[in-house]
PDB file of C-alpha atoms in Angstrom:
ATOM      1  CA  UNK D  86     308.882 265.270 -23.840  1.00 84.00           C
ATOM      2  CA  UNK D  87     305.083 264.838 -24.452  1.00 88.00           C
ATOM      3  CA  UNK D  88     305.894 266.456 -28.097  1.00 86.00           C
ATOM      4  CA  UNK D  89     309.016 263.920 -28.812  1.00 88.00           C
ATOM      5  CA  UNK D  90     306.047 261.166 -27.905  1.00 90.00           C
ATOM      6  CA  UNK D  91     303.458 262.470 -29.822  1.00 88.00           C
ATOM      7  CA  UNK D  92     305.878 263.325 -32.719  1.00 86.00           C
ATOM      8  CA  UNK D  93     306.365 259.267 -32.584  1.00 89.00           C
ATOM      9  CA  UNK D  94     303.025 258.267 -32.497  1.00 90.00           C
ATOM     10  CA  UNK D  95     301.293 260.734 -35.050  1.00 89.00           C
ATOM     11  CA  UNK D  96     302.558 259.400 -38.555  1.00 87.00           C
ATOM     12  CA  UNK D  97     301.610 256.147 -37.599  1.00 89.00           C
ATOM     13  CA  UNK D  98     297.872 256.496 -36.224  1.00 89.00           C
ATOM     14  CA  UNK D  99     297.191 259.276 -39.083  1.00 86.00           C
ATOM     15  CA  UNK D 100     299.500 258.276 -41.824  1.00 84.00           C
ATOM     16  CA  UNK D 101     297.504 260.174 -44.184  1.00 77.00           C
ATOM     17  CA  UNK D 102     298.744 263.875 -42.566  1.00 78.00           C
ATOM     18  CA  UNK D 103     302.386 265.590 -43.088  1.00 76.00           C
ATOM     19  CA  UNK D 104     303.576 266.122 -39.752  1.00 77.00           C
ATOM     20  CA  UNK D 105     305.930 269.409 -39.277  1.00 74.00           C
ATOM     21  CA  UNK D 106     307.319 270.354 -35.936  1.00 76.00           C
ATOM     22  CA  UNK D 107     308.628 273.972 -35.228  1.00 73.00           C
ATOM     23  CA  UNK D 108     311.798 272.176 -33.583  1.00 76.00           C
ATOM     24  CA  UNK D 109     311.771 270.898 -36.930  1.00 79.00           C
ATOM     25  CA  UNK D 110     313.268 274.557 -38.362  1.00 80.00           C
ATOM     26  CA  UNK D 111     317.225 274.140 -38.946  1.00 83.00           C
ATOM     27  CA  UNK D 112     319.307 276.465 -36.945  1.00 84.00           C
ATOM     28  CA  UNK D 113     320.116 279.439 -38.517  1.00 85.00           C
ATOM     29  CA  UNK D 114     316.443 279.722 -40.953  1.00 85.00           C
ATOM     30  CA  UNK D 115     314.180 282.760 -40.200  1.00 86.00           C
ATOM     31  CA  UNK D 116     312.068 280.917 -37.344  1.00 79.00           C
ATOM     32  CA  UNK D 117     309.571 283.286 -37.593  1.00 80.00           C
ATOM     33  CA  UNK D 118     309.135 283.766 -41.547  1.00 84.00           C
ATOM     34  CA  UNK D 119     308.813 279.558 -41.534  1.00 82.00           C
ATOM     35  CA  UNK D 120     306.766 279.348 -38.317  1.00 77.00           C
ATOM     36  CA  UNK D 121     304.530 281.796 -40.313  1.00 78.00           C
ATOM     37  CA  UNK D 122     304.699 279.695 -43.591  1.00 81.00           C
ATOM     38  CA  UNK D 123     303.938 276.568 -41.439  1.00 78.00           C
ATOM     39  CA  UNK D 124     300.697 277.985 -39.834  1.00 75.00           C
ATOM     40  CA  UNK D 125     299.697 279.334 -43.776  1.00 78.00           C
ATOM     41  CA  UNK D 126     300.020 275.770 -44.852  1.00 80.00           C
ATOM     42  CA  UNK D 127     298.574 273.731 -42.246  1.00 79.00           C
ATOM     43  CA  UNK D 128     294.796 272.363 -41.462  1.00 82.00           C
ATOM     44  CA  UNK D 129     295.898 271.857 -37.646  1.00 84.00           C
ATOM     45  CA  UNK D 130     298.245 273.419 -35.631  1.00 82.00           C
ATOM     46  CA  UNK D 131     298.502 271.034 -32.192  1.00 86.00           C
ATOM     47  CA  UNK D 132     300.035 272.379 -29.380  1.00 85.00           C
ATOM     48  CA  UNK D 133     300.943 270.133 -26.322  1.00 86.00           C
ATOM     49  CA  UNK D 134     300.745 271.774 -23.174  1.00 87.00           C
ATOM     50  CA  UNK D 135     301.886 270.741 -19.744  1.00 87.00           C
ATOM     51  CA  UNK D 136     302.489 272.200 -15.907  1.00 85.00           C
ATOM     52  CA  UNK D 137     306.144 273.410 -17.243  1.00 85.00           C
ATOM     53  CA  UNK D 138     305.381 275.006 -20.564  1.00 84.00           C
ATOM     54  CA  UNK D 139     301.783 276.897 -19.773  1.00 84.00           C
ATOM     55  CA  UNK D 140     303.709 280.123 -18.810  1.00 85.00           C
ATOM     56  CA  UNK D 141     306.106 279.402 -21.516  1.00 85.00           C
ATOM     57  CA  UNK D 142     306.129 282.782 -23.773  1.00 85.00           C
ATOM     58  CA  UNK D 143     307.264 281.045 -26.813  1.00 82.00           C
ATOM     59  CA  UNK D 144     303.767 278.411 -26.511  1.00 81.00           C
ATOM     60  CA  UNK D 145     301.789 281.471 -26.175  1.00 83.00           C
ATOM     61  CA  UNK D 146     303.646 282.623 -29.055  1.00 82.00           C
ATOM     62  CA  UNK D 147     303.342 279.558 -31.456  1.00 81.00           C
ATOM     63  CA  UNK D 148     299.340 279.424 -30.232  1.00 82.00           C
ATOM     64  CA  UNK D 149     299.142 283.201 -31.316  1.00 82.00           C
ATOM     65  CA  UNK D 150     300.727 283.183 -34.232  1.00 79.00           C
ATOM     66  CA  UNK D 151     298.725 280.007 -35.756  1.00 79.00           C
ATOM     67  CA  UNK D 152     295.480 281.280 -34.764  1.00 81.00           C
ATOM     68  CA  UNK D 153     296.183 284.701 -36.447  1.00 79.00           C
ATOM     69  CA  UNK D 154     296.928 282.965 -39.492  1.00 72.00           C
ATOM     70  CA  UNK D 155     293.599 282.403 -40.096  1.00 73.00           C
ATOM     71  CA  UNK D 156     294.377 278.950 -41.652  1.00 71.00           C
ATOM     72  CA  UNK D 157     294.052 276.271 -39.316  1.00 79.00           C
ATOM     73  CA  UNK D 158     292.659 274.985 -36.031  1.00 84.00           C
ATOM     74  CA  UNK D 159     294.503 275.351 -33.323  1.00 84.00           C
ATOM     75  CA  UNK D 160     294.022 272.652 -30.950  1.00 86.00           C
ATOM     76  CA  UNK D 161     295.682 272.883 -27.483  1.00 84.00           C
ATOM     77  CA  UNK D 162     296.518 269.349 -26.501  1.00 88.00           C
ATOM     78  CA  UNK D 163     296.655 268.932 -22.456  1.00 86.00           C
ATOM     79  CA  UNK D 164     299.108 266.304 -21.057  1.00 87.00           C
ATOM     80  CA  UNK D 165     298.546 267.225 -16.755  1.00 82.00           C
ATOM     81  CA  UNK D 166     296.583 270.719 -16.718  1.00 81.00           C
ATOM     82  CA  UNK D 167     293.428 271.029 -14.786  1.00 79.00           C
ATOM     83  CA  UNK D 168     291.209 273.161 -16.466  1.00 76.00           C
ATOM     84  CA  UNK D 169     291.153 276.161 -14.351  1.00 79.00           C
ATOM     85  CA  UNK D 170     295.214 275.969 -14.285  1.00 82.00           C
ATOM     86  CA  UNK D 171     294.812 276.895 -18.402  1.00 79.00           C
ATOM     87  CA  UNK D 172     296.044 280.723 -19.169  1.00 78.00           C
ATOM     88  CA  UNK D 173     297.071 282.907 -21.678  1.00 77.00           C
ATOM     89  CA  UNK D 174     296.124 282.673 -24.983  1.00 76.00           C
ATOM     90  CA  UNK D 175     295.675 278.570 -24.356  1.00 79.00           C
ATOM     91  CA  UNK D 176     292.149 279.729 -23.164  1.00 80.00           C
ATOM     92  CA  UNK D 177     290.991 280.706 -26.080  1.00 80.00           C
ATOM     93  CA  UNK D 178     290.381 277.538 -27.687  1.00 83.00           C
ATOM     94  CA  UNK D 179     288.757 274.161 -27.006  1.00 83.00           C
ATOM     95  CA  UNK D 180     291.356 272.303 -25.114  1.00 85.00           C
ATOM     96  CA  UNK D 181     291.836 268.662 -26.180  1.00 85.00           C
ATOM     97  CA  UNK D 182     293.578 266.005 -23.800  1.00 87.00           C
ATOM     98  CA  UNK D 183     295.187 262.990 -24.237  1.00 89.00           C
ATOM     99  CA  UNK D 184     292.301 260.523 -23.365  1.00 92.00           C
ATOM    100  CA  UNK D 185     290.930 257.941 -26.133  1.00 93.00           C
ATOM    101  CA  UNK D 186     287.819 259.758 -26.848  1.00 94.00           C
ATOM    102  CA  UNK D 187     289.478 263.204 -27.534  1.00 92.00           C
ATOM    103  CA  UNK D 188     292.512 261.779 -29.117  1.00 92.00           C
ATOM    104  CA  UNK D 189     289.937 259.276 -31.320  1.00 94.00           C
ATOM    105  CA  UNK D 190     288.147 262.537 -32.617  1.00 93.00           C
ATOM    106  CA  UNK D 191     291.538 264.458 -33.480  1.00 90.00           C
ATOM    107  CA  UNK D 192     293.061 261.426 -35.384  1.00 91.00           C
ATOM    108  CA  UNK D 193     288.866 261.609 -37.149  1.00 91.00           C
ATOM    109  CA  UNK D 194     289.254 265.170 -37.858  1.00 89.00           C
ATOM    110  CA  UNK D 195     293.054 265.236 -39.349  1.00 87.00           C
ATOM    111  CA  UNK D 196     292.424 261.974 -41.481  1.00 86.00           C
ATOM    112  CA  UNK D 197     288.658 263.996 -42.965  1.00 84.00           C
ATOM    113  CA  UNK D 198     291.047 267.154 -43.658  1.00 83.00           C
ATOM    114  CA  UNK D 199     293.700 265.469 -44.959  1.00 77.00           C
ATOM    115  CA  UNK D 200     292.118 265.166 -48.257  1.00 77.00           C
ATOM    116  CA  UNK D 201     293.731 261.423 -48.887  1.00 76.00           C
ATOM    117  CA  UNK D 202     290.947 260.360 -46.408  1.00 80.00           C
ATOM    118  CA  UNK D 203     291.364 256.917 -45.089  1.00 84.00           C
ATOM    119  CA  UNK D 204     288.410 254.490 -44.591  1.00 88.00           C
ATOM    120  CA  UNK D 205     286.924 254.469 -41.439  1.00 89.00           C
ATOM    121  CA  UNK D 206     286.940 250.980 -40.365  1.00 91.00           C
ATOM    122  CA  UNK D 207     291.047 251.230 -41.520  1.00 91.00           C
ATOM    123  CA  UNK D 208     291.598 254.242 -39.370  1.00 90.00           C
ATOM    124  CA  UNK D 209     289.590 252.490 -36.187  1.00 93.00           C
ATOM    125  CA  UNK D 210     291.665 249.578 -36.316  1.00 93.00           C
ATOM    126  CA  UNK D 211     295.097 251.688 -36.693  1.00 92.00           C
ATOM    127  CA  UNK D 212     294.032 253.817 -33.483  1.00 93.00           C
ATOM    128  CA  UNK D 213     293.054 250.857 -31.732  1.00 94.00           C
ATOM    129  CA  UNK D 214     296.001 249.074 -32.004  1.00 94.00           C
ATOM    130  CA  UNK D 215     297.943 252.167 -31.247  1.00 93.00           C
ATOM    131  CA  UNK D 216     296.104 254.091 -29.043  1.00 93.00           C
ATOM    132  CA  UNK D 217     297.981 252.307 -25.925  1.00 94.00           C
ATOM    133  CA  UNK D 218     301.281 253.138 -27.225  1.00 94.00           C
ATOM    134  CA  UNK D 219     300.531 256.738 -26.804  1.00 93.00           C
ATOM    135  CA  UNK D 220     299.450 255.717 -23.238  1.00 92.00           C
ATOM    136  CA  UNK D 221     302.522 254.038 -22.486  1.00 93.00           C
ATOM    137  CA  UNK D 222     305.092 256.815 -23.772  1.00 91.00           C
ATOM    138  CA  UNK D 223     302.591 259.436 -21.649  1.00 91.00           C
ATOM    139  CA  UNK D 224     303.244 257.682 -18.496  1.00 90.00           C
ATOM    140  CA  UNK D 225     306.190 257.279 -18.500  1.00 91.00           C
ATOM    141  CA  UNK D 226     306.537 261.204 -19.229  1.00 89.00           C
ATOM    142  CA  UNK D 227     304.442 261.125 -16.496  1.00 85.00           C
ATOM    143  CA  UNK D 228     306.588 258.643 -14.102  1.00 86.00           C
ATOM    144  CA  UNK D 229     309.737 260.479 -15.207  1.00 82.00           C
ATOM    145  CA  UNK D 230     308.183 264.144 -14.154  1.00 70.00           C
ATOM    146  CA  UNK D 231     307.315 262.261 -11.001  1.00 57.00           C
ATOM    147  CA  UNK D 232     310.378 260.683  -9.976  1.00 52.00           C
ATOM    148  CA  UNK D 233     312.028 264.252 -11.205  1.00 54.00           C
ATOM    149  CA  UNK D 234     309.734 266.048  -8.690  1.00 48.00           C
ATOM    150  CA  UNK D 235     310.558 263.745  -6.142  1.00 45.00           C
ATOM    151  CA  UNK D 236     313.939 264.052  -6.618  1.00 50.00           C
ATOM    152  CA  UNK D 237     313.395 267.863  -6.210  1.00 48.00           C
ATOM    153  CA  UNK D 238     311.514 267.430  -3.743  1.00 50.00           C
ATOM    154  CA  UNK D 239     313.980 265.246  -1.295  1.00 51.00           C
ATOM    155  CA  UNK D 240     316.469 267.698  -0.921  1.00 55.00           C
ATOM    156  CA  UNK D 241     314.400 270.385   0.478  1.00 59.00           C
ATOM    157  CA  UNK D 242     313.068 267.926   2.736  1.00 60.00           C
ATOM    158  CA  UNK D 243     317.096 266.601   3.682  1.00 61.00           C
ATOM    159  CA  UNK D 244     317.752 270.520   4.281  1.00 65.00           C
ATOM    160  CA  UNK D 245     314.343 271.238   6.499  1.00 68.00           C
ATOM    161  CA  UNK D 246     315.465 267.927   8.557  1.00 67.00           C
ATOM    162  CA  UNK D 247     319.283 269.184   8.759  1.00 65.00           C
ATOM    163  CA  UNK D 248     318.104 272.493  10.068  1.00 67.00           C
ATOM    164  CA  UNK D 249     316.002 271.177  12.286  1.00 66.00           C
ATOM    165  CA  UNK D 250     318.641 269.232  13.970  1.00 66.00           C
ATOM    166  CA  UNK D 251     321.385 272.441  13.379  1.00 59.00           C
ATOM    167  CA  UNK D 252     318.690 274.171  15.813  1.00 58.00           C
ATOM    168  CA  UNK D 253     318.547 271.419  18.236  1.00 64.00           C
ATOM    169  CA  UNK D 254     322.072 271.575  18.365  1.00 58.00           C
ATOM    170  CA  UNK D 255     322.334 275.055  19.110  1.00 58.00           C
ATOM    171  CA  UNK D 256     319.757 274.864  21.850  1.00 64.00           C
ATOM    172  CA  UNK D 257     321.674 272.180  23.344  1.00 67.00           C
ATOM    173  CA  UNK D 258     324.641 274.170  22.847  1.00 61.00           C
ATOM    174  CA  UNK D 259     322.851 277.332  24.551  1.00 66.00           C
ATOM    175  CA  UNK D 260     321.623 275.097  27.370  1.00 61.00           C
ATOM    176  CA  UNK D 261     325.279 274.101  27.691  1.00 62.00           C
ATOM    177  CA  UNK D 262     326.950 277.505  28.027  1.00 59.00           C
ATOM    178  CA  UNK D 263     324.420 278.807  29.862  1.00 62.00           C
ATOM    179  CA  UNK D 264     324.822 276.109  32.840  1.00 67.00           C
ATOM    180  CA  UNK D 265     328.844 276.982  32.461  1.00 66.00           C
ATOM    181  CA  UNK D 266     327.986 280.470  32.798  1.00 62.00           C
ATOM    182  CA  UNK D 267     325.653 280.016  35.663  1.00 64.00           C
ATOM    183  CA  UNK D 268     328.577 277.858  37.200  1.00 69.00           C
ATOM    184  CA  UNK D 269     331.021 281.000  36.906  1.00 67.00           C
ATOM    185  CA  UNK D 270     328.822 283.197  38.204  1.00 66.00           C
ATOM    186  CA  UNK D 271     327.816 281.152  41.347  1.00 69.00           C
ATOM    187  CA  UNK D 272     331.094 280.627  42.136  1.00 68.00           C
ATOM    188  CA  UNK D 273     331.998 284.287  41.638  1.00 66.00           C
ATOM    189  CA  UNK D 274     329.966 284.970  43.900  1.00 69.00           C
ATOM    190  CA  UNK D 275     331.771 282.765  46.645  1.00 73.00           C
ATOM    191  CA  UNK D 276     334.772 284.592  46.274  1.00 70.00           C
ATOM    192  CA  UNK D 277     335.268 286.900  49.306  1.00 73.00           C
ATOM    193  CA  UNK D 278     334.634 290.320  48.469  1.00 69.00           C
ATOM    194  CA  UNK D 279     337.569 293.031  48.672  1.00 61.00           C
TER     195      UNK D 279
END
């Protein structure tokens, strides 16, 4: 989801760069042949990288296999990762995030590289106004991973509750039959003896 939003905003705060996705390869191509051909051809290759896709073997992958192209910078973009939770091959490089400052110097750096360089005072006023639509389609990333979470979250609680009350029950239920048996017993006990 961070990608789909950053795929969005890109081409419009640095219209000056060719944007390429690797979910932009049609079904069927040699993924890795074009992945390859991709990372020749590129200045930058950006990775976004969250809680969910940090293990992910196919972002180490794509982070490997632009970085041993030799061609372009691979920048590691991080949406909710503290800084020691960053492994794998992702530590390797200067990690970017989404805040204004770091997002201001990668829109800086792609428009210099682009070689159809825009003026500066253009480019400032394009991130400006756009900068807080990247914001916006982050959080609510952000709220939907929440409310997701929560959702997870709810029924674990719901089932710790219910068995809490399923062992009430049976304690009460123990408490129960052992008073019955108790009751046998003592009267058992009044029954004349043959």
């Amino acid at each position: 989801k961070v990608a789909q939003v950053l795929r969005k905003w890109l081409p419009a705060a640095a219209p000056s760069v060719t944007v390429l996705f690797s979910s932009d390869i049609p079904s069927g191509e040699d993924w890795l042949h074009e992945l390859r051909s991709q990372a020749e051809a590129a200045d930058f290759s950006l990775l976004c990288v969250t809680r969910e896709n940090i293990n992910s073997p196919w972002i180490w992958f794509e982070a490997g296999t632009m970085w041993k192209s030799g061609e372009c910078t691979v920048v590691p973009i991080s949406f909710d990762l503290l800084p020691s939770e960053r492994n794998g091959p992702i530590r390797m490089f200067q990690v970017s995030t989404f805040e204004r400052d770091d997002m201001w110097q990668l829109i800086y750096a792609l428009n210099v590289s682009s070689g159809n360089q825009m003026p500066l005072e253009k480019m400032e006023r394009i991130f400006d106004s756009l900068y807080p639509v990247l914001k916006e389609g982050l959080n609510q990333v952000h709220q939907e991973g929440t409310s997701r979470h929560t959702q997870d979250k709810n029924p674990n609680e719901n089932l710790e509750t219910q068995r809490k009350e399923d062992v009430e029950n049976l304690k009460q239920q123990i408490v129960t039959v052992n008073r019955k048996l108790d009751t046998i017993l003592s009267s058992l006990s009044r029954l004349p003896q043959a």
